[in-house]
């Protein structure tokens, strides 16, 4: 009995090893190849009944009796008339369709019509291509514990520890384990350079780490009074959102790092995203409000007034995504009491569209290659849904998680999406396809003369 307990404990420990491949039993592709399902629409039931009853009796009687030339001629004529010359009873495919006329009768008119090139429908795999174990991931809607850096390294916070998974090699390393009195980790975000990563903590502090040397660079203190659940980089500015409702811009280059404070939310800030231009910041809170902030009207070390206050959501707003092909378009998703995805013109503050998804919206990602939007959800299906924009027609629903899909991150090339859920798994989906390779090569940049020589200032 002790041996059995030790074996089960050992297996459980193996299963909970962070970021190890999670294998699921799959059916062999060679199974059930002996099953042939007949196609009823292609069968002649009258003939089948005749062949199984009267036809067989007739054949037996004909064989027994002495056949005469007149009787044989009559039998052949009857078989041709009743179409009884074929021998198959069960049909497994329909008859081929009649050939379609390739050219219309009026050839002169067809010459003036150019055929339209139809784009083939992209194949979207319905199952995750890889599943890793993510034990002890915090199942908290208001946190942000997953991010994929520009150097193709994925960072995930599991409890008090931050792990790095190199997507190029598949290797895993531990970045840092936070002390009990400071943790757990409540947010994580890569800097644009793909080397430095910010780690938000439960005790209101933010640590900056160099992933290449596994060295802590500094700790940002004093910006918040409670946990830091959301972060977003804008060049050298790290914006942090806290449970205290405050949003702080931190200039990581200087000692007095707090340069701007945005006040407008009355509850925890759970979503932060800078626009592609770096001029506008979107923030979502547990107060069901979305704010748009503009850096051009920000004043140093003072309370900053928001540009727009969007109050149409009826639940907490964590999911935020700026459109990559339309600068002033923002998508937002509401929590369990709202369940909608809304689209905003951030220049005017107008709501352009609202789509009821039927379940809690936890995260949103735009495709970098197509006009598509991916959303992750909670109860009841815990699915990822791919939408065509702007029609918002569902292109695919990806299932596999058994708990709400709280976190999503996109690979640098824009093709693969990683999702993490409360079921303690990290799944990778090839949902956005492969970018077009037949694009025109970018013109080579012209270098300045003597650009390789160090300049003297």
Coordinates of C-alpha atoms in Angstrom, one line a residue:
X1 CA 0.0 0.0 0.0
X2 CA 2.9 2.4 0.8
X3 CA 4.4 1.6 -2.6
X4 CA 1.1 2.5 -4.3
X5 CA 0.9 5.8 -2.4
X6 CA 4.5 6.6 -3.3
X7 CA 3.8 5.8 -7.0
X8 CA 0.7 8.0 -7.2
X9 CA 2.5 10.9 -5.4
X10 CA 5.4 10.6 -7.8
X11 CA 3.1 10.7 -10.8
X12 CA 1.2 13.7 -9.4
X13 CA 4.5 15.5 -8.9
X14 CA 5.5 14.8 -12.5
X15 CA 2.2 16.0 -13.8
X16 CA 2.5 19.4 -12.0
X17 CA 6.0 20.1 -13.4
X18 CA 5.8 23.7 -14.9
X19 CA 5.6 24.1 -18.7
X20 CA 6.1 20.4 -19.4
X21 CA 4.3 18.8 -22.4
X22 CA 0.8 17.8 -21.5
X23 CA -0.1 14.7 -23.6
X24 CA -3.7 13.6 -24.2
X25 CA -4.7 10.2 -25.5
X26 CA -5.6 10.4 -29.2
X27 CA -7.4 7.9 -31.3
X28 CA -5.4 6.2 -33.9
X29 CA -6.0 7.4 -37.5
X30 CA -6.3 3.7 -38.5
X31 CA -9.2 3.0 -36.3
X32 CA -12.6 2.2 -37.8
X33 CA -11.4 1.9 -41.3
X34 CA -13.5 -1.2 -41.8
X35 CA -16.8 0.7 -41.6
X36 CA -18.7 1.5 -44.8
X37 CA -21.8 3.5 -44.3
X38 CA -24.2 3.3 -47.3
X39 CA -25.7 6.4 -48.8
X40 CA -29.5 6.0 -48.8
X41 CA -30.0 8.8 -51.3
X42 CA -28.1 6.8 -53.9
X43 CA -30.0 3.5 -53.5
X44 CA -32.8 2.0 -55.6
X45 CA -34.9 0.4 -52.8
X46 CA -37.4 -1.2 -55.3
X47 CA -34.6 -3.0 -57.1
X48 CA -33.0 -4.0 -53.8
X49 CA -36.3 -5.5 -52.5
X50 CA -36.8 -7.4 -55.8
X51 CA -33.2 -8.7 -55.8
X52 CA -33.4 -9.9 -52.3
X53 CA -36.8 -11.7 -52.7
X54 CA -38.4 -12.2 -56.1
X55 CA -35.3 -11.8 -58.2
X56 CA -33.4 -14.5 -56.4
X57 CA -36.3 -16.9 -56.5
X58 CA -36.7 -16.2 -60.2
X59 CA -33.0 -16.9 -60.8
X60 CA -33.2 -20.2 -58.9
X61 CA -36.3 -21.3 -60.8
X62 CA -34.8 -20.3 -64.1
X63 CA -31.7 -22.4 -63.4
X64 CA -33.8 -25.3 -62.4
X65 CA -36.1 -25.2 -65.5
X66 CA -35.0 -26.0 -69.0
X67 CA -34.5 -22.6 -70.6
X68 CA -35.8 -22.0 -74.1
X69 CA -34.6 -19.3 -76.5
X70 CA -38.0 -17.5 -76.3
X71 CA -37.9 -17.6 -72.4
X72 CA -34.3 -16.3 -72.4
X73 CA -35.1 -13.5 -74.8
X74 CA -38.1 -12.5 -72.7
X75 CA -36.0 -12.5 -69.5
X76 CA -33.3 -10.2 -71.1
X77 CA -36.0 -7.8 -72.4
X78 CA -37.6 -7.7 -69.0
X79 CA -34.3 -7.0 -67.2
X80 CA -33.4 -4.2 -69.6
X81 CA -36.9 -2.6 -69.1
X82 CA -36.8 -2.9 -65.3
X83 CA -33.1 -1.8 -65.1
X84 CA -32.2 -5.1 -63.4
X85 CA -28.8 -5.6 -65.0
X86 CA -26.8 -4.0 -62.3
X87 CA -25.8 -6.2 -59.3
X88 CA -25.1 -3.8 -56.4
X89 CA -27.7 -3.4 -53.7
X90 CA -25.9 -1.0 -51.3
X91 CA -24.5 2.3 -52.7
X92 CA -21.7 4.2 -50.9
X93 CA -21.6 7.3 -53.1
X94 CA -23.9 9.3 -55.2
X95 CA -23.8 9.1 -59.0
X96 CA -21.6 11.7 -60.6
X97 CA -23.3 14.9 -61.5
X98 CA -24.0 15.8 -65.2
X99 CA -21.1 17.7 -66.7
X100 CA -21.6 21.5 -66.6
X101 CA -21.1 23.5 -69.7
X102 CA -17.9 25.3 -69.3
X103 CA -18.6 28.0 -71.8
X104 CA -21.9 29.8 -72.1
X105 CA -23.8 29.7 -75.4
X106 CA -23.1 33.4 -76.1
X107 CA -19.3 33.2 -76.4
X108 CA -19.0 36.9 -77.4
X109 CA -20.5 38.0 -74.1
X110 CA -18.3 35.8 -72.0
X111 CA -15.1 37.2 -73.5
X112 CA -15.9 40.6 -71.9
X113 CA -16.4 39.1 -68.4
X114 CA -13.2 38.6 -66.4
X115 CA -13.4 35.7 -63.8
X116 CA -13.1 36.8 -60.2
X117 CA -10.3 35.4 -58.2
X118 CA -11.8 33.7 -55.1
X119 CA -9.5 33.6 -52.1
X120 CA -9.4 30.0 -50.7
X121 CA -10.9 29.5 -47.2
X122 CA -8.1 29.2 -44.7
X123 CA -7.9 26.0 -42.7
X124 CA -8.2 26.7 -39.0
X125 CA -7.2 23.7 -36.7
X126 CA -9.9 23.0 -34.1
X127 CA -7.5 21.6 -31.5
X128 CA -4.4 23.1 -29.8
X129 CA -1.1 22.1 -31.4
X130 CA 0.7 22.0 -28.0
X131 CA -0.4 21.8 -24.4
X132 CA 1.9 22.6 -21.4
X133 CA 1.2 22.2 -17.7
X134 CA 0.8 25.4 -15.8
X135 CA 0.4 24.4 -12.1
X136 CA -0.6 27.0 -9.5
X137 CA -1.6 29.6 -12.0
X138 CA -3.9 32.1 -10.2
X139 CA -7.5 31.9 -11.3
X140 CA -8.3 35.6 -11.0
X141 CA -10.2 37.5 -13.7
X142 CA -8.5 40.9 -12.8
X143 CA -4.9 39.8 -13.2
X144 CA -2.6 39.6 -16.3
X145 CA -0.2 36.7 -15.9
X146 CA 0.9 35.8 -19.5
X147 CA 2.9 37.7 -22.2
X148 CA 4.8 36.9 -25.3
X149 CA 7.9 39.0 -26.0
X150 CA 9.4 40.2 -29.3
X151 CA 12.3 37.8 -28.8
X152 CA 9.9 34.9 -29.1
X153 CA 10.0 34.1 -25.3
X154 CA 6.8 33.6 -23.4
X155 CA 6.6 34.7 -19.8
X156 CA 4.0 33.2 -17.4
X157 CA 3.5 33.7 -13.7
X158 CA 2.6 30.6 -11.7
X159 CA 1.9 31.5 -8.1
X160 CA 5.1 33.3 -6.8
X161 CA 7.3 32.2 -9.7
X162 CA 7.9 33.7 -13.1
X163 CA 8.9 31.1 -15.8
X164 CA 10.3 31.8 -19.3
X165 CA 9.5 29.4 -22.2
X166 CA 11.6 29.9 -25.3
X167 CA 9.3 29.2 -28.3
X168 CA 12.3 28.7 -30.6
X169 CA 13.9 25.9 -28.6
X170 CA 11.2 24.8 -26.3
X171 CA 13.4 25.2 -23.3
X172 CA 12.1 26.4 -19.9
X173 CA 13.9 28.5 -17.3
X174 CA 12.9 30.2 -14.0
X175 CA 13.3 34.0 -13.9
X176 CA 12.4 34.7 -10.3
X177 CA 10.5 33.4 -7.3
X178 CA 9.0 36.2 -5.2
X179 CA 9.0 36.2 -1.4
X180 CA 5.8 35.2 0.3
X181 CA 5.3 38.6 1.9
X182 CA 5.5 40.3 -1.5
X183 CA 3.7 37.9 -3.7
X184 CA 2.1 36.3 -5.5
X185 CA 2.8 37.8 -8.9
X186 CA -0.2 39.8 -10.1
X187 CA 0.9 41.0 -13.6
X188 CA 3.7 40.6 -16.1
X189 CA 4.7 42.5 -19.3
X190 CA 7.6 42.4 -21.7
X191 CA 9.3 45.6 -22.7
X192 CA 9.4 46.3 -26.5
X193 CA 13.0 45.1 -26.7
X194 CA 12.0 41.6 -25.8
X195 CA 14.8 41.4 -23.1
X196 CA 13.5 43.3 -20.1
X197 CA 10.3 42.3 -18.3
X198 CA 8.2 44.0 -15.7
X199 CA 6.8 42.0 -12.8
X200 CA 3.9 43.4 -10.8
X201 CA 3.4 42.2 -7.3
X202 CA 0.6 41.8 -4.7
X203 CA 2.3 44.3 -2.3
X204 CA 2.1 47.2 -4.8
X205 CA 5.7 47.0 -6.0
X206 CA 7.0 46.4 -9.6
X207 CA 10.3 44.7 -10.3
X208 CA 12.2 45.2 -13.5
X209 CA 14.3 42.2 -14.7
X210 CA 16.9 41.5 -17.4
X211 CA 15.9 38.1 -18.9
X212 CA 19.3 37.6 -20.6
X213 CA 21.3 37.8 -17.4
X214 CA 18.5 36.8 -14.9
X215 CA 19.3 40.0 -13.0
X216 CA 17.0 42.4 -11.2
X217 CA 17.6 45.9 -12.4
X218 CA 15.4 47.9 -10.0
X219 CA 12.2 48.0 -8.0
X220 CA 9.5 50.7 -8.6
X221 CA 7.8 51.7 -5.3
X222 CA 5.4 54.4 -4.2
X223 CA 3.1 54.5 -7.2
X224 CA 0.4 52.4 -5.8
X225 CA -1.2 51.5 -2.5
X226 CA -2.2 47.9 -3.4
X227 CA -1.6 45.1 -5.9
X228 CA -0.6 46.0 -9.5
X229 CA -2.8 43.9 -11.7
X230 CA -2.2 45.4 -15.1
X231 CA 0.8 46.9 -17.0
X232 CA 1.6 48.3 -20.5
X233 CA 4.9 49.5 -22.0
X234 CA 5.2 52.6 -24.2
X235 CA 8.9 52.8 -25.1
X236 CA 10.7 53.8 -21.9
X237 CA 7.4 54.5 -20.0
X238 CA 5.9 51.6 -18.0
X239 CA 2.2 52.3 -17.2
X240 CA 0.8 50.4 -14.2
X241 CA -2.7 50.0 -13.0
X242 CA -3.6 49.1 -9.4
X243 CA -6.4 47.9 -7.2
X244 CA -6.4 51.4 -5.8
X245 CA -7.9 52.6 -9.1
X246 CA -4.9 54.7 -10.0
X247 CA -2.9 54.5 -13.3
X248 CA 0.8 55.6 -13.1
X249 CA 3.3 56.4 -15.8
X250 CA 6.8 55.3 -14.7
X251 CA 9.8 56.6 -16.6
X252 CA 12.2 53.7 -15.9
X253 CA 15.3 55.8 -16.9
X254 CA 15.2 58.2 -14.0
X255 CA 15.3 57.9 -10.2
X256 CA 12.0 59.6 -9.5
X257 CA 10.1 57.3 -11.9
X258 CA 6.5 58.5 -11.3
X259 CA 6.0 61.1 -14.0
X260 CA 2.2 61.1 -14.5
X261 CA -0.9 59.8 -12.6
X262 CA -4.3 59.2 -14.2
X263 CA -7.2 59.2 -11.8
X264 CA -10.7 58.3 -13.1
X265 CA -11.5 54.7 -12.0
X266 CA -13.2 54.1 -8.7
X267 CA -12.2 50.4 -8.5
X268 CA -9.4 48.2 -9.6
X269 CA -7.8 48.8 -13.0
X270 CA -7.7 45.4 -14.7
X271 CA -6.9 46.3 -18.3
X272 CA -4.3 48.6 -19.9
X273 CA -3.3 49.0 -23.6
X274 CA -1.4 51.7 -25.4
X275 CA -2.4 52.4 -29.0
X276 CA 0.1 51.7 -31.8
X277 CA 1.1 55.3 -32.0
X278 CA 1.7 55.6 -28.3
X279 CA -0.5 58.6 -28.1
X280 CA -3.6 57.1 -26.5
X281 CA -4.0 54.8 -23.6
X282 CA -7.1 52.6 -23.0
X283 CA -7.9 51.5 -19.4
X284 CA -10.6 49.2 -18.2
X285 CA -11.8 48.7 -14.6
X286 CA -13.9 46.8 -12.2
X287 CA -16.2 49.8 -12.1
X288 CA -17.4 48.8 -15.6
X289 CA -15.8 51.9 -17.2
X290 CA -13.4 52.3 -20.1
X291 CA -11.3 55.5 -20.2
X292 CA -9.3 56.9 -23.1
X293 CA -6.3 59.0 -22.1
X294 CA -4.3 61.2 -24.4
X295 CA -0.6 61.9 -23.7
X296 CA -0.7 65.2 -25.6
X297 CA -2.9 66.7 -22.9
X298 CA -1.0 65.1 -20.0
X299 CA 0.8 67.4 -17.5
X300 CA 3.7 66.2 -15.4
X301 CA 3.1 65.2 -11.8
X302 CA -0.6 66.1 -11.7
X303 CA -4.0 64.5 -12.0
X304 CA -4.7 64.0 -15.7
X305 CA -8.1 64.4 -17.2
X306 CA -9.3 61.5 -19.5
X307 CA -10.2 62.2 -23.1
X308 CA -13.3 59.9 -23.1
X309 CA -15.3 58.1 -20.4
X310 CA -17.1 55.1 -21.9
X311 CA -19.8 53.7 -19.6
X312 CA -21.8 51.3 -21.9
X313 CA -20.5 48.1 -20.4
X314 CA -22.4 46.6 -17.4
X315 CA -19.6 44.5 -16.0
X316 CA -15.8 44.7 -15.4
X317 CA -13.8 45.5 -18.5
X318 CA -10.4 43.7 -18.7
X319 CA -10.2 42.8 -22.4
X320 CA -8.8 45.6 -24.5
X321 CA -7.3 45.5 -28.0
X322 CA -6.3 48.3 -30.4
X323 CA -6.9 47.6 -34.1
X324 CA -3.7 47.2 -36.1
X325 CA -5.2 48.4 -39.4
X326 CA -7.3 51.3 -38.1
X327 CA -5.6 53.6 -35.6
X328 CA -8.6 55.0 -33.8
X329 CA -10.5 51.6 -33.4
X330 CA -10.6 50.0 -30.0
X331 CA -12.3 46.7 -29.1
X332 CA -13.4 46.1 -25.5
X333 CA -14.9 43.0 -23.8
X334 CA -17.2 42.9 -20.7
X335 CA -17.2 40.4 -17.9
X336 CA -19.9 37.8 -16.8
X337 CA -22.7 40.4 -16.3
X338 CA -22.1 42.0 -19.7
X339 CA -20.8 39.4 -22.2
X340 CA -20.4 41.9 -25.1
X341 CA -17.6 43.0 -27.4
X342 CA -17.9 46.7 -28.2
X343 CA -16.1 48.7 -30.8
X344 CA -15.2 52.4 -30.3
X345 CA -14.1 55.3 -32.3
X346 CA -11.6 56.8 -29.9
X347 CA -11.4 60.1 -31.7
X348 CA -15.1 60.8 -31.0
X349 CA -15.9 58.3 -28.2
X350 CA -18.7 56.8 -30.2
X351 CA -19.7 53.1 -29.9
X352 CA -19.6 51.7 -33.4
X353 CA -21.0 48.2 -32.7
X354 CA -21.9 45.9 -29.8
X355 CA -22.0 42.1 -30.1
X356 CA -23.4 39.7 -27.5
X357 CA -21.1 36.7 -27.2
X358 CA -23.2 34.8 -24.6
X359 CA -20.4 34.4 -22.1
X360 CA -17.7 36.3 -20.1
X361 CA -15.1 38.0 -22.3
X362 CA -11.7 37.6 -20.7
X363 CA -9.3 38.6 -23.4
X364 CA -9.1 40.0 -27.0
X365 CA -6.5 39.8 -29.7
X366 CA -6.5 41.3 -33.3
X367 CA -4.9 39.3 -36.1
X368 CA -1.8 41.0 -37.5
X369 CA -2.4 39.5 -41.0
X370 CA -6.2 39.5 -41.5
X371 CA -9.2 41.5 -40.5
X372 CA -10.1 39.1 -37.7
X373 CA -10.5 39.3 -33.9
X374 CA -10.0 36.5 -31.4
X375 CA -11.8 36.5 -28.0
X376 CA -11.5 34.1 -25.1
X377 CA -14.4 33.3 -22.8
X378 CA -15.6 31.7 -19.6
X379 CA -18.8 29.9 -18.6
X380 CA -20.2 27.8 -20.3
X381 CA -17.9 26.6 -23.0
X382 CA -14.6 28.2 -22.0
X383 CA -13.8 28.6 -25.7
X384 CA -11.8 30.9 -28.0
X385 CA -13.9 32.4 -30.8
X386 CA -12.5 33.8 -34.0
X387 CA -14.6 36.6 -35.6
X388 CA -14.5 38.1 -39.0
X389 CA -14.4 41.9 -38.9
X390 CA -16.5 44.0 -39.4
X391 CA -19.3 41.5 -40.1
X392 CA -18.6 39.7 -36.7
X393 CA -19.4 36.4 -38.3
X394 CA -18.0 33.5 -36.3
X395 CA -15.2 31.8 -38.2
X396 CA -14.3 29.1 -35.6
X397 CA -14.8 28.1 -32.0
X398 CA -11.8 26.5 -30.3
X399 CA -12.5 24.3 -27.3
X400 CA -10.3 22.3 -25.0
X401 CA -10.0 24.3 -21.8
X402 CA -12.1 23.2 -18.9
X403 CA -12.0 26.5 -17.1
X404 CA -12.4 30.2 -18.1
X405 CA -9.7 31.2 -20.5
X406 CA -8.3 34.2 -18.6
X407 CA -5.1 35.0 -20.5
X408 CA -4.0 35.2 -24.1
X409 CA -0.8 36.2 -25.8
X410 CA 0.2 36.4 -29.4
X411 CA 3.5 35.3 -31.0
X412 CA 5.8 37.9 -32.6
X413 CA 4.9 36.7 -36.1
X414 CA 1.2 37.0 -35.3
X415 CA 0.3 33.4 -36.2
X416 CA 0.2 31.5 -32.9
X417 CA -1.9 32.3 -29.8
X418 CA -1.1 31.0 -26.3
X419 CA -4.0 30.7 -23.9
X420 CA -3.9 30.0 -20.2
X421 CA -6.8 29.1 -18.0
X422 CA -7.8 28.2 -14.5
X423 CA -7.6 24.5 -15.5
X424 CA -3.8 24.9 -15.1
X425 CA -2.9 24.3 -18.7
X426 CA -1.2 26.5 -21.3
X427 CA -2.4 25.8 -24.9
X428 CA -1.0 27.0 -28.2
X429 CA -3.4 27.5 -31.2
X430 CA -2.4 28.0 -34.8
X431 CA -5.5 30.2 -35.3
X432 CA -4.3 33.2 -37.4
X433 CA -2.6 31.2 -40.1
X434 CA 0.7 31.8 -41.8
X435 CA 1.5 35.3 -43.1
X436 CA 1.9 35.8 -46.9
X437 CA 5.5 35.1 -47.9
X438 CA 5.1 36.4 -51.5
X439 CA 5.2 40.0 -50.4
X440 CA 7.5 42.4 -52.2
X441 CA 10.8 42.7 -50.5
X442 CA 11.2 46.0 -48.7
X443 CA 13.7 48.4 -50.3
X444 CA 17.1 48.3 -48.7
X445 CA 17.9 51.3 -46.6
X446 CA 20.5 53.6 -47.9
X447 CA 23.3 54.0 -45.4
X448 CA 25.0 57.2 -44.7
X449 CA 28.7 57.5 -45.8
X450 CA 31.1 56.4 -43.0
X451 CA 28.1 55.2 -40.9
X452 CA 30.2 52.3 -39.6
X453 CA 32.7 54.7 -38.1
X454 CA 32.1 55.7 -34.4
X455 CA 31.1 59.3 -34.2
X456 CA 32.9 61.7 -31.9
X457 CA 30.6 64.0 -29.9

